[in-house]
Short mmCIF file of C-alpha atoms and ligand atoms in Angstrom, two decimals:
data_model
loop_
_atom_site.label_atom_id
_atom_site.label_comp_id
_atom_site.label_asym_id
_atom_site.label_seq_id
_atom_site.Cartn_x
_atom_site.Cartn_y
_atom_site.Cartn_z
CA MET A 1 10.53 33.66 0.44
CA ASP A 2 13.80 35.42 0.90
CA TYR A 3 16.84 33.18 0.45
CA SER A 4 20.39 34.20 1.27
CA ILE A 5 23.83 32.77 1.83
CA SER A 6 25.41 33.12 5.24
CA SER A 7 28.75 32.02 6.58
CA ASP A 8 28.11 32.77 10.24
CA LEU A 9 29.65 30.53 12.83
CA LEU A 10 27.41 28.31 14.85
CA ASP A 11 27.78 30.24 18.10
CA GLN A 12 26.90 33.51 16.33
CA LEU A 13 23.67 32.16 14.94
CA ALA A 14 20.31 33.42 16.06
CA CYS A 15 17.27 32.04 14.31
CA ASP A 16 13.82 30.55 14.73
CA CYS A 17 14.92 27.20 13.37
CA LEU A 18 18.18 25.53 12.48
CA ILE A 19 17.93 22.70 9.94
CA LEU A 20 20.53 19.97 10.32
CA GLY A 21 21.03 16.63 8.61
CA PHE A 22 21.72 13.18 10.00
CA TYR A 23 22.31 9.81 8.39
CA SER A 24 21.07 6.30 9.01
CA LYS A 25 21.81 4.87 12.46
CA ARG A 26 21.62 8.43 13.77
CA LYS A 27 25.05 9.41 12.47
CA LEU A 28 25.26 13.17 12.64
CA THR A 29 26.58 15.48 9.91
CA PRO A 30 29.49 17.68 11.06
CA ARG A 31 27.39 20.70 11.95
CA ALA A 32 24.81 18.54 13.67
CA ALA A 33 27.62 17.01 15.71
CA ASP A 34 28.91 20.50 16.58
CA PHE A 35 25.52 21.59 17.70
CA ASP A 36 25.01 18.40 19.66
CA GLN A 37 28.15 19.21 21.57
CA HIS A 38 27.04 22.78 21.98
CA CYS A 39 23.92 21.63 23.78
CA GLN A 40 25.35 18.76 25.80
CA GLY A 41 24.26 15.87 23.61
CA LEU A 42 20.64 16.94 23.39
CA ILE A 43 20.31 15.87 19.76
CA THR A 44 21.76 12.42 20.21
CA ARG A 45 19.58 11.95 23.24
CA ILE A 46 16.30 12.94 21.62
CA LEU A 47 16.90 11.03 18.39
CA LYS A 48 17.49 7.95 20.47
CA ARG A 49 14.61 8.59 22.82
CA ASP A 50 12.16 8.92 19.95
CA GLY A 51 13.66 6.12 17.88
CA VAL A 52 14.25 8.27 14.78
CA GLU A 53 16.62 6.28 12.60
CA GLY A 54 17.72 8.73 9.92
CA LYS A 55 15.93 7.23 6.98
CA ALA A 56 15.64 9.62 4.04
CA GLY A 57 12.79 11.98 4.79
CA ASP A 58 12.62 11.30 8.56
CA THR A 59 12.23 14.53 10.48
CA LEU A 60 12.35 15.47 14.12
CA LEU A 61 11.57 18.94 15.35
CA ILE A 62 13.04 19.94 18.69
CA ASN A 63 10.77 22.78 19.54
CA GLN A 64 12.69 24.48 22.25
CA ILE A 65 16.36 24.68 23.09
CA ALA A 66 17.37 25.91 26.53
CA ASP A 67 19.81 28.81 26.71
CA ALA A 68 20.30 29.22 22.98
CA LYS A 69 19.70 31.93 20.45
CA ILE A 70 18.46 29.15 18.26
CA GLU A 71 14.81 28.57 19.05
CA ARG A 72 14.25 25.25 17.33
CA VAL A 73 16.20 22.54 15.61
CA LEU A 74 14.81 20.53 12.75
CA LEU A 75 16.65 17.28 12.16
CA VAL A 76 16.30 15.78 8.73
CA GLY A 77 17.13 12.18 7.83
CA LEU A 78 19.35 11.68 4.78
CA GLY A 79 19.50 7.88 4.67
CA LYS A 80 22.79 6.00 4.34
CA ARG A 81 25.71 8.35 3.90
CA GLU A 82 27.28 6.37 1.03
CA GLU A 83 23.98 6.20 -0.80
CA LEU A 84 22.95 9.83 -0.79
CA THR A 85 21.82 10.57 -4.34
CA GLY A 86 20.25 13.68 -5.81
CA THR A 87 16.82 12.11 -5.65
CA ILE A 88 17.17 11.20 -1.97
CA TYR A 89 18.46 14.66 -1.22
CA ARG A 90 15.39 16.18 -2.82
CA LYS A 91 13.18 13.87 -0.78
CA ALA A 92 14.88 15.08 2.40
CA LEU A 93 14.42 18.69 1.34
CA THR A 94 10.72 18.12 0.75
CA ALA A 95 10.35 16.59 4.21
CA ALA A 96 12.29 19.48 5.73
CA ILE A 97 10.13 22.21 4.25
CA GLN A 98 6.93 20.37 5.09
CA SER A 99 7.91 20.15 8.71
CA LEU A 100 9.27 23.69 8.80
CA LYS A 101 6.11 25.08 7.29
CA GLY A 102 4.02 23.89 10.23
CA SER A 103 6.56 24.75 12.90
CA GLY A 104 5.65 28.39 13.41
CA ALA A 105 9.18 29.56 12.63
CA ARG A 106 9.45 32.88 10.81
CA ASN A 107 12.97 32.30 9.63
CA ALA A 108 15.34 29.39 9.32
CA VAL A 109 18.96 28.57 8.71
CA SER A 110 19.75 25.40 6.81
CA ALA A 111 22.97 23.44 6.75
CA LEU A 112 21.54 20.39 4.97
CA HIS A 113 23.75 21.00 1.96
CA GLU A 114 26.87 20.21 3.93
CA ALA A 115 26.02 16.55 3.28
CA GLU A 116 27.85 15.07 0.33
CA VAL A 117 25.54 14.18 -2.50
CA LYS A 118 26.79 11.82 -5.21
CA GLU A 119 27.99 13.64 -8.32
CA ARG A 120 26.53 16.96 -7.20
CA ASP A 121 28.32 20.11 -6.12
CA LEU A 122 27.43 22.83 -3.64
CA GLY A 123 25.83 25.04 -6.30
CA TRP A 124 23.50 22.22 -7.23
CA LYS A 125 22.56 21.53 -3.62
CA ILE A 126 21.76 25.17 -2.96
CA ARG A 127 19.79 25.48 -6.15
CA GLN A 128 17.75 22.40 -5.31
CA THR A 129 17.00 23.77 -1.86
CA VAL A 130 15.36 26.82 -3.37
CA GLU A 131 13.60 24.81 -6.07
CA VAL A 132 12.23 22.14 -3.76
CA PHE A 133 11.21 24.58 -1.01
CA GLU A 134 9.39 26.87 -3.42
CA HIS A 135 7.87 23.94 -5.26
CA THR A 136 6.53 22.38 -2.06
CA LEU A 137 5.17 25.64 -0.66
CA TYR A 138 3.30 26.54 -3.84
CA LYS A 139 -0.45 26.42 -3.72
CA PHE A 140 -3.00 27.61 -6.25
CA THR A 141 -5.18 30.13 -4.43
CA LYS A 142 -6.00 32.63 -7.15
CA LEU A 143 -9.59 31.52 -7.66
CA LYS A 144 -10.58 30.66 -4.08
CA LYS A 145 -12.30 33.21 -1.94
CA LYS A 146 -10.95 31.60 1.19
CA SER A 147 -7.74 29.61 1.33
CA ASP A 148 -7.91 26.37 3.34
CA ASP A 149 -4.43 26.91 4.76
CA LYS A 150 -3.36 29.39 7.35
CA PRO A 151 -0.94 31.93 5.90
CA LEU A 152 2.71 30.94 5.85
CA ARG A 153 4.75 32.46 8.63
CA LEU A 154 8.11 31.51 7.28
CA SER A 155 9.61 34.32 5.23
CA ALA A 156 13.38 33.90 5.20
CA VAL A 157 15.79 31.03 4.76
CA GLN A 158 19.54 31.37 5.17
CA LEU A 159 21.84 28.80 3.69
CA LEU A 160 24.88 28.23 5.79
CA THR A 161 28.20 27.79 4.00
CA ASP A 162 31.79 27.72 5.03
CA GLU A 163 33.71 30.93 4.62
CA GLY A 164 35.99 31.04 1.62
CA GLU A 165 35.41 32.89 -1.57
CA GLN A 166 34.96 29.92 -3.84
CA GLN A 167 32.35 28.28 -1.64
CA VAL A 168 30.39 31.46 -1.30
CA GLN A 169 30.57 32.19 -5.02
CA GLU A 170 29.42 28.72 -5.94
CA ALA A 171 26.57 29.00 -3.48
CA GLU A 172 25.56 32.41 -4.83
CA ILE A 173 25.36 31.07 -8.38
CA GLY A 174 23.24 28.15 -7.22
CA LEU A 175 21.02 30.57 -5.36
CA ARG A 176 20.56 32.81 -8.36
CA GLN A 177 19.72 29.93 -10.66
CA GLY A 178 17.46 28.35 -8.07
CA ARG A 179 15.46 31.53 -7.61
CA ALA A 180 15.03 31.97 -11.36
CA ILE A 181 14.03 28.36 -12.00
CA ALA A 182 11.66 28.23 -9.02
CA LYS A 183 10.02 31.43 -10.19
CA GLY A 184 9.70 30.14 -13.74
CA MET A 185 8.08 26.93 -12.52
CA ILE A 186 5.60 28.82 -10.37
CA GLN A 187 4.69 31.09 -13.27
CA VAL A 188 3.95 28.00 -15.35
CA ARG A 189 1.90 26.39 -12.60
CA GLU A 190 -0.11 29.57 -12.02
CA LEU A 191 -0.89 29.91 -15.72
CA ALA A 192 -1.53 26.25 -16.37
CA ASN A 193 -3.79 25.74 -13.36
CA LEU A 194 -6.06 28.49 -14.66
CA PRO A 195 -9.10 27.09 -16.44
CA GLY A 196 -9.73 27.38 -20.15
CA ASN A 197 -12.36 30.07 -19.71
CA ILE A 198 -9.76 32.39 -18.19
CA CYS A 199 -6.51 31.27 -19.77
CA THR A 200 -7.39 31.73 -23.44
CA PRO A 201 -4.93 32.29 -26.29
CA SER A 202 -5.38 36.06 -25.82
CA TYR A 203 -4.69 35.71 -22.10
CA LEU A 204 -1.48 33.80 -22.81
CA ALA A 205 -0.48 36.53 -25.24
CA GLU A 206 -1.11 39.21 -22.59
CA GLN A 207 1.10 37.33 -20.13
CA ALA A 208 3.85 37.24 -22.73
CA GLU A 209 3.51 40.97 -23.29
CA LYS A 210 3.81 41.56 -19.56
CA LEU A 211 7.02 39.54 -19.49
CA GLY A 212 8.29 41.65 -22.37
CA LYS A 213 7.80 44.81 -20.34
CA LEU A 214 9.90 43.44 -17.48
CA HIS A 215 13.08 42.87 -19.44
CA LYS A 216 14.76 45.33 -21.75
CA LYS A 217 16.37 42.68 -23.89
CA LEU A 218 13.16 40.73 -24.36
CA LYS A 219 10.94 41.67 -27.31
CA VAL A 220 7.46 40.25 -27.62
CA LYS A 221 5.34 40.20 -30.78
CA ILE A 222 1.89 38.74 -31.11
CA LEU A 223 0.82 37.53 -34.54
CA ASP A 224 -2.94 37.40 -35.02
CA GLU A 225 -5.01 35.29 -37.40
CA ALA A 226 -4.63 37.77 -40.27
CA ASP A 227 -0.85 37.52 -39.91
CA LEU A 228 -1.02 33.73 -39.82
CA GLU A 229 -3.15 33.80 -42.95
CA LYS A 230 -0.51 35.86 -44.76
CA LEU A 231 2.15 33.39 -43.69
CA GLY A 232 0.09 30.55 -45.12
CA MET A 233 -0.27 28.73 -41.80
CA GLY A 234 -3.16 26.62 -42.99
CA ALA A 235 -2.56 23.82 -40.50
CA PHE A 236 -2.46 26.05 -37.41
CA LEU A 237 -5.47 28.09 -38.60
CA SER A 238 -7.53 24.99 -39.34
CA VAL A 239 -7.49 24.12 -35.63
CA ALA A 240 -8.31 27.68 -34.60
CA LYS A 241 -11.33 27.96 -36.84
CA GLY A 242 -13.35 25.64 -34.62
CA SER A 243 -13.03 28.09 -31.74
CA ARG A 244 -14.55 31.48 -31.00
CA GLN A 245 -11.32 32.57 -29.34
CA PRO A 246 -8.87 34.04 -31.84
CA ALA A 247 -5.60 32.15 -32.21
CA LYS A 248 -2.28 33.85 -31.53
CA LEU A 249 1.29 33.07 -32.38
CA ILE A 250 3.35 34.47 -29.52
CA VAL A 251 6.90 35.40 -30.47
CA LEU A 252 9.48 36.21 -27.82
CA GLU A 253 12.96 37.27 -28.79
CA TYR A 254 15.60 37.53 -26.12
CA GLN A 255 18.84 39.02 -27.28
CA GLY A 256 21.61 38.39 -24.79
CA ALA A 257 24.40 38.02 -27.36
CA SER A 258 25.50 39.82 -30.50
CA ASP A 259 22.92 39.82 -33.27
CA LYS A 260 25.35 37.76 -35.36
CA VAL A 261 24.87 34.83 -33.01
CA LYS A 262 22.17 32.47 -34.29
CA PRO A 263 19.48 31.78 -31.75
CA ILE A 264 18.20 28.73 -29.96
CA VAL A 265 14.50 28.45 -30.78
CA LEU A 266 12.11 27.03 -28.20
CA ILE A 267 8.59 26.14 -29.30
CA GLY A 268 5.76 25.32 -26.87
CA LYS A 269 2.33 23.93 -27.67
CA GLY A 270 -0.23 26.40 -26.40
CA VAL A 271 -3.63 24.71 -26.70
CA THR A 272 -5.55 26.42 -23.91
CA PHE A 273 -8.25 23.77 -24.03
CA ASP A 274 -8.32 20.56 -26.04
CA ALA A 275 -11.78 19.02 -26.28
CA GLY A 276 -10.60 16.99 -29.26
CA GLY A 277 -12.67 18.90 -31.80
CA ILE A 278 -15.15 16.87 -33.87
CA SER A 279 -13.22 13.74 -32.77
CA LEU A 280 -14.47 14.67 -29.33
CA LYS A 281 -12.67 13.31 -26.26
CA PRO A 282 -14.58 11.28 -23.66
CA ALA A 283 -15.95 13.28 -20.74
CA ALA A 284 -13.89 11.67 -17.96
CA ASN A 285 -10.97 13.90 -17.00
CA MET A 286 -11.55 16.21 -19.92
CA ASP A 287 -11.00 19.13 -17.53
CA GLU A 288 -7.31 18.18 -17.55
CA MET A 289 -7.09 19.34 -21.14
CA LYS A 290 -6.76 22.88 -19.81
CA TYR A 291 -3.15 21.76 -19.28
CA ASP A 292 -2.60 21.39 -22.99
CA MET A 293 -0.79 24.75 -22.92
CA CYS A 294 1.90 23.67 -20.46
CA GLY A 295 4.53 23.54 -23.18
CA GLY A 296 3.67 27.07 -24.23
CA ALA A 297 3.73 28.38 -20.67
CA SER A 298 7.10 26.70 -20.09
CA VAL A 299 8.55 28.40 -23.12
CA LEU A 300 7.30 31.81 -21.98
CA SER A 301 8.87 31.31 -18.57
CA THR A 302 12.11 29.87 -19.89
CA VAL A 303 12.74 32.77 -22.26
CA ALA A 304 11.97 35.19 -19.42
CA LEU A 305 14.36 33.23 -17.21
CA ALA A 306 17.13 33.56 -19.79
CA ALA A 307 16.56 37.32 -19.67
CA GLU A 308 16.51 37.33 -15.88
CA LEU A 309 19.77 35.41 -15.63
CA GLU A 310 21.16 37.61 -18.42
CA LEU A 311 22.43 34.55 -20.24
CA PRO A 312 24.78 35.56 -23.07
CA LEU A 313 22.64 33.78 -25.66
CA ASN A 314 20.00 34.60 -28.19
CA VAL A 315 16.82 32.72 -27.49
CA VAL A 316 13.57 32.82 -29.42
CA GLY A 317 10.33 31.47 -27.98
CA LEU A 318 7.41 30.60 -30.24
CA VAL A 319 4.05 29.68 -28.76
CA PRO A 320 1.19 28.82 -31.10
CA ALA A 321 -1.92 29.33 -28.99
CA SER A 322 -5.41 28.11 -29.83
CA GLU A 323 -8.35 26.13 -28.51
CA ASN A 324 -9.45 22.84 -30.04
CA LEU A 325 -13.25 22.62 -29.93
CA PRO A 326 -16.08 21.03 -31.87
CA ASP A 327 -18.01 23.57 -33.94
CA GLY A 328 -19.82 23.91 -37.24
CA ASN A 329 -16.69 25.48 -38.60
CA ALA A 330 -14.23 23.04 -37.05
CA ASN A 331 -11.95 20.60 -38.87
CA LYS A 332 -13.73 17.39 -39.88
CA PRO A 333 -12.15 13.96 -40.24
CA GLY A 334 -11.10 13.67 -43.86
CA ASP A 335 -10.48 17.38 -44.34
CA ILE A 336 -7.30 18.21 -46.20
CA ILE A 337 -5.39 21.36 -45.40
CA THR A 338 -2.19 22.96 -46.68
CA SER A 339 0.58 23.69 -44.22
CA MET A 340 2.94 26.65 -44.38
CA ALA A 341 5.68 24.32 -45.65
CA GLY A 342 3.44 23.43 -48.60
CA LEU A 343 2.76 19.83 -47.56
CA THR A 344 -0.91 18.86 -47.59
CA ILE A 345 -2.28 17.06 -44.54
CA GLU A 346 -5.29 14.78 -44.30
CA ILE A 347 -6.88 15.23 -40.90
CA LEU A 348 -8.00 11.77 -39.91
CA ASN A 349 -8.50 12.68 -36.27
CA THR A 350 -9.16 16.24 -35.21
CA ASP A 351 -7.81 15.43 -31.74
CA ALA A 352 -4.30 15.21 -33.17
CA GLU A 353 -4.29 19.02 -33.27
CA GLY A 354 -1.00 19.76 -31.51
CA ARG A 355 1.08 18.63 -34.45
CA LEU A 356 -0.98 20.87 -36.74
CA LEU A 357 -0.11 23.95 -34.72
CA LEU A 358 3.45 22.85 -34.31
CA CYS A 359 4.19 21.98 -37.94
CA ASP A 360 3.51 25.54 -39.06
CA THR A 361 5.47 26.93 -36.13
CA LEU A 362 8.41 24.66 -37.01
CA ALA A 363 8.26 26.02 -40.57
CA TYR A 364 8.21 29.55 -39.19
CA ALA A 365 11.25 28.81 -36.99
CA ALA A 366 13.43 28.28 -40.06
CA ARG A 367 13.57 32.04 -40.67
CA TYR A 368 15.78 32.43 -37.61
CA GLU A 369 18.41 30.05 -39.02
CA PRO A 370 18.46 28.52 -35.54
CA THR A 371 21.39 26.62 -34.05
CA VAL A 372 18.81 24.22 -32.62
CA VAL A 373 15.06 24.05 -32.25
CA ILE A 374 13.47 22.34 -29.25
CA ASP A 375 9.73 21.94 -29.07
CA VAL A 376 7.91 20.96 -25.88
CA ALA A 377 4.36 19.73 -26.08
CA THR A 378 1.70 17.74 -24.26
CA LEU A 379 1.41 15.89 -27.52
CA THR A 380 0.28 12.31 -26.99
CA GLY A 381 -1.47 10.08 -24.47
CA ALA A 382 0.64 7.36 -26.10
CA CYS A 383 3.76 8.86 -24.53
CA ILE A 384 2.25 8.23 -21.09
CA VAL A 385 1.47 4.65 -22.10
CA ALA A 386 5.06 4.15 -23.27
CA LEU A 387 7.00 5.85 -20.47
CA GLY A 388 4.65 6.51 -17.59
CA ARG A 389 4.73 9.85 -15.84
CA HIS A 390 8.35 10.09 -14.70
CA PRO A 391 10.39 11.04 -17.75
CA SER A 392 9.30 13.16 -20.67
CA GLY A 393 9.68 11.56 -24.09
CA LEU A 394 12.58 12.82 -26.19
CA MET A 395 12.81 12.46 -29.94
CA SER A 396 15.43 14.12 -32.10
CA ASN A 397 17.03 14.18 -35.51
CA ASP A 398 20.44 14.89 -33.95
CA ASP A 399 22.32 12.59 -31.55
CA GLU A 400 24.46 15.30 -30.02
CA LEU A 401 21.49 17.53 -29.28
CA ALA A 402 19.65 14.55 -27.80
CA ALA A 403 22.65 13.74 -25.58
CA ARG A 404 22.80 17.32 -24.33
CA ILE A 405 19.13 17.34 -23.49
CA ILE A 406 19.39 14.01 -21.69
CA ARG A 407 22.31 15.35 -19.64
CA ALA A 408 20.44 18.55 -18.84
CA GLY A 409 17.49 16.48 -17.68
CA GLU A 410 19.70 14.49 -15.33
CA ARG A 411 21.33 17.58 -13.86
CA ALA A 412 18.05 19.37 -13.41
CA CYS A 413 16.18 16.33 -12.03
CA ASP A 414 13.71 16.77 -14.87
CA PRO A 415 14.50 13.59 -16.80
CA VAL A 416 13.78 12.64 -20.39
CA TRP A 417 13.96 9.27 -22.14
CA ARG A 418 14.74 9.02 -25.83
CA LEU A 419 12.53 7.17 -28.29
CA PRO A 420 13.55 6.38 -31.89
CA ILE A 421 12.09 8.14 -34.89
CA TRP A 422 13.33 5.78 -37.60
CA ASP A 423 12.15 6.20 -41.16
CA ASP A 424 10.37 2.85 -40.84
CA TYR A 425 7.66 4.61 -38.87
CA GLN A 426 6.95 7.15 -41.61
CA GLU A 427 4.92 4.46 -43.44
CA GLN A 428 2.22 4.86 -40.82
CA LEU A 429 1.63 8.47 -41.84
CA LYS A 430 0.82 7.69 -45.48
CA SER A 431 -2.42 9.11 -46.82
CA ASN A 432 -4.28 8.10 -49.98
CA PHE A 433 -5.33 11.68 -50.59
CA ALA A 434 -2.72 14.05 -49.21
CA ASP A 435 1.05 14.25 -48.64
CA LEU A 436 0.61 12.86 -45.16
CA ALA A 437 -2.02 11.99 -42.59
CA ASN A 438 -2.12 13.59 -39.16
CA ILE A 439 -2.25 10.25 -37.30
CA GLY A 440 -0.26 7.06 -37.59
CA GLY A 441 -2.62 4.49 -36.10
CA PRO A 442 -2.53 2.85 -32.69
CA ASP A 443 1.10 1.66 -32.67
CA GLY A 444 3.87 3.88 -31.33
CA GLY A 445 1.72 6.98 -31.12
CA ALA A 446 4.31 9.19 -29.42
CA ILE A 447 6.82 8.25 -32.10
CA THR A 448 4.56 8.74 -35.10
CA ALA A 449 3.58 12.15 -33.74
CA ALA A 450 7.28 13.05 -33.65
CA CYS A 451 7.76 11.56 -37.12
CA PHE A 452 5.02 13.88 -38.33
CA LEU A 453 6.89 16.86 -36.84
CA SER A 454 10.19 15.65 -38.29
CA ARG A 455 8.78 16.25 -41.76
CA PHE A 456 8.71 19.96 -40.97
CA SER A 457 12.04 20.27 -39.18
CA LYS A 458 14.50 18.94 -41.73
CA ASP A 459 16.45 22.18 -42.10
CA TYR A 460 17.94 22.32 -38.63
CA LYS A 461 18.88 20.33 -35.56
CA TRP A 462 15.66 19.60 -33.79
CA ALA A 463 14.40 17.87 -30.68
CA HIS A 464 10.87 17.24 -29.54
CA VAL A 465 10.00 16.72 -25.88
CA ASP A 466 6.61 15.10 -25.23
CA ILE A 467 5.57 16.28 -21.78
CA ALA A 468 2.08 14.72 -21.73
CA GLY A 469 2.99 12.61 -18.67
CA THR A 470 5.14 15.12 -16.81
CA ALA A 471 3.58 18.57 -17.16
CA TRP A 472 0.85 17.95 -14.63
CA LYS A 473 -0.22 15.53 -11.96
CA THR A 474 -3.52 13.75 -12.19
CA GLY A 475 -5.59 12.42 -9.27
CA ASN A 476 -5.85 13.87 -5.78
CA ASP A 477 -2.98 16.30 -6.09
CA LYS A 478 -4.01 17.37 -9.55
CA GLY A 479 -2.05 20.35 -10.74
CA ALA A 480 0.66 21.58 -13.05
CA THR A 481 4.23 20.57 -12.12
CA GLY A 482 6.22 23.36 -13.75
CA ARG A 483 8.10 20.84 -15.89
CA PRO A 484 9.98 21.08 -18.25
CA VAL A 485 11.22 24.51 -17.07
CA PRO A 486 14.16 22.98 -15.12
CA LEU A 487 15.17 20.95 -18.19
CA LEU A 488 15.02 23.88 -20.60
CA ALA A 489 16.71 26.23 -18.15
CA GLN A 490 19.51 23.73 -17.59
CA TYR A 491 19.96 23.26 -21.32
CA LEU A 492 20.42 27.01 -21.75
CA ILE A 493 22.65 27.35 -18.69
CA ASP A 494 24.86 24.51 -19.95
CA GLN A 495 25.55 26.47 -23.12
CA VAL A 496 27.20 29.27 -21.18
CA TRP A 497 28.02 28.54 -17.55
N1 BES B 1 -3.36 16.98 -25.81
C1 BES B 1 -3.53 15.66 -26.29
C2 BES B 1 -2.50 14.69 -25.71
C3 BES B 1 -2.72 14.24 -24.29
C4 BES B 1 -3.65 13.27 -24.00
C5 BES B 1 -1.95 14.74 -23.28
C6 BES B 1 -3.81 12.84 -22.70
C7 BES B 1 -2.11 14.30 -21.99
C8 BES B 1 -3.04 13.36 -21.70
C9 BES B 1 -3.39 15.61 -27.80
O1 BES B 1 -3.82 16.72 -28.48
C10 BES B 1 -4.19 14.46 -28.27
O2 BES B 1 -5.37 14.51 -28.13
N2 BES B 1 -3.54 13.45 -28.80
C11 BES B 1 -4.22 12.28 -29.25
C12 BES B 1 -3.56 11.84 -30.53
C13 BES B 1 -4.30 10.76 -31.24
C14 BES B 1 -5.63 11.27 -31.74
C15 BES B 1 -3.46 10.27 -32.39
C16 BES B 1 -4.07 11.23 -28.16
O3 BES B 1 -3.01 11.13 -27.54
O4 BES B 1 -5.04 10.54 -27.90
MN1 MN B 2 -5.91 16.59 -28.92
ZN1 ZN B 3 -3.83 18.47 -27.46
#
């Protein structure tokens, strides 16, 4: 879709569809009121005739307008004016694009963002328009011979703003960020929706290399198993040895600032299929474990997005990629391995594999002397039990970093909720035979997983985001969500914009 900013006046507009907002009790937004006047009260009349109240997400499509260069008008309910929050605004945008999609319009002009949204500025509203529209229109079609939907006619959306340099500039920034974030989310969804037999660790590595070719300031290195062996990554390799697919550590280095500036390191779990290993998972919904690489895919896309937005930062992305399968050579419960950091780990459950990949990657991250390290991982089912599927779980050894991530989540509508990682929990990771065990028992599973990671991230400010409940949707609309790309992108943007 082509998005652009326009500051045309209403009577100069020619388009297939004009999108206008209205509030509860059919109160019109200023531009809707203008247009209503322009066409002799048509809007007021039809809203009333059809009893459309203006609840958030109500839509009414007026399919033909007499004597106008505007072919259609799509009216979108925004709820009560005083109560218009970011979430409600997004709901209205979703309704708008759903209706527009089926309308037959080839292009549209939207003025929805003229509505005032609590605590949000114009840039945010524009950015959300692009994000929500692209997000709603996305469909996974790659592996279907025939798509069930008819092809989308709509190809261009103009966003109407007032003239005035500041307005236009703000809108342009929102547009640029929105395009980049929407694209990043779609990349993640495309990759993550691919099944494990296609999206293997090598496939992920190839995608990273492709991204590297697109941006001059983005370098991509792929470490193979021999390299990991040399580094002493015994924990990571122990997971990989149960799989016939070779493991890869994908390293992306984006240099947008001077090489004296220490980087932000992002780490993403890249398990391309998690059967649990010898501690095999039950069969029901096991297909969803193809999504166990969503963290990794999000990191690939976020680093590419930093390059695309030319953020004046140095950002490193690390994605340990492997499968976790049962095999004669796989980890067995009771096995003891030695991590890169030197700590020995007793593997009491081979299904707690994510932390094994991540602990060696966290040790590797230290060589960058990072300002902060953020890892994102579909790490625990326990996180879904604790928080449900709305926020991601956040755990951190640094309050300021945690606060920044929470704020970024709020701004980006990709929320996180913090859980404690007090020392008290470390008890649960005690092993009779090794320095620590890889599971902490049934209580507080999301937390003990993070406590495990915290043992390997003592040398820097670190945060862990458990995206088990947010990276994909289960049930009828099963599919990757593209989260936490908005969160990570916002965190980076907040450092510089
Ligand atoms: N990838 C899973 C976590 C997961 C489970 C994500 C369900 C989304 C939905 C992870 O590798 C795992 O298997 N974790 C175990 C840990 C347990 C053995 C301590 C879990 O959550 O059951
Ligand atoms: Mn697992
Ligand atoms: Zn896993």
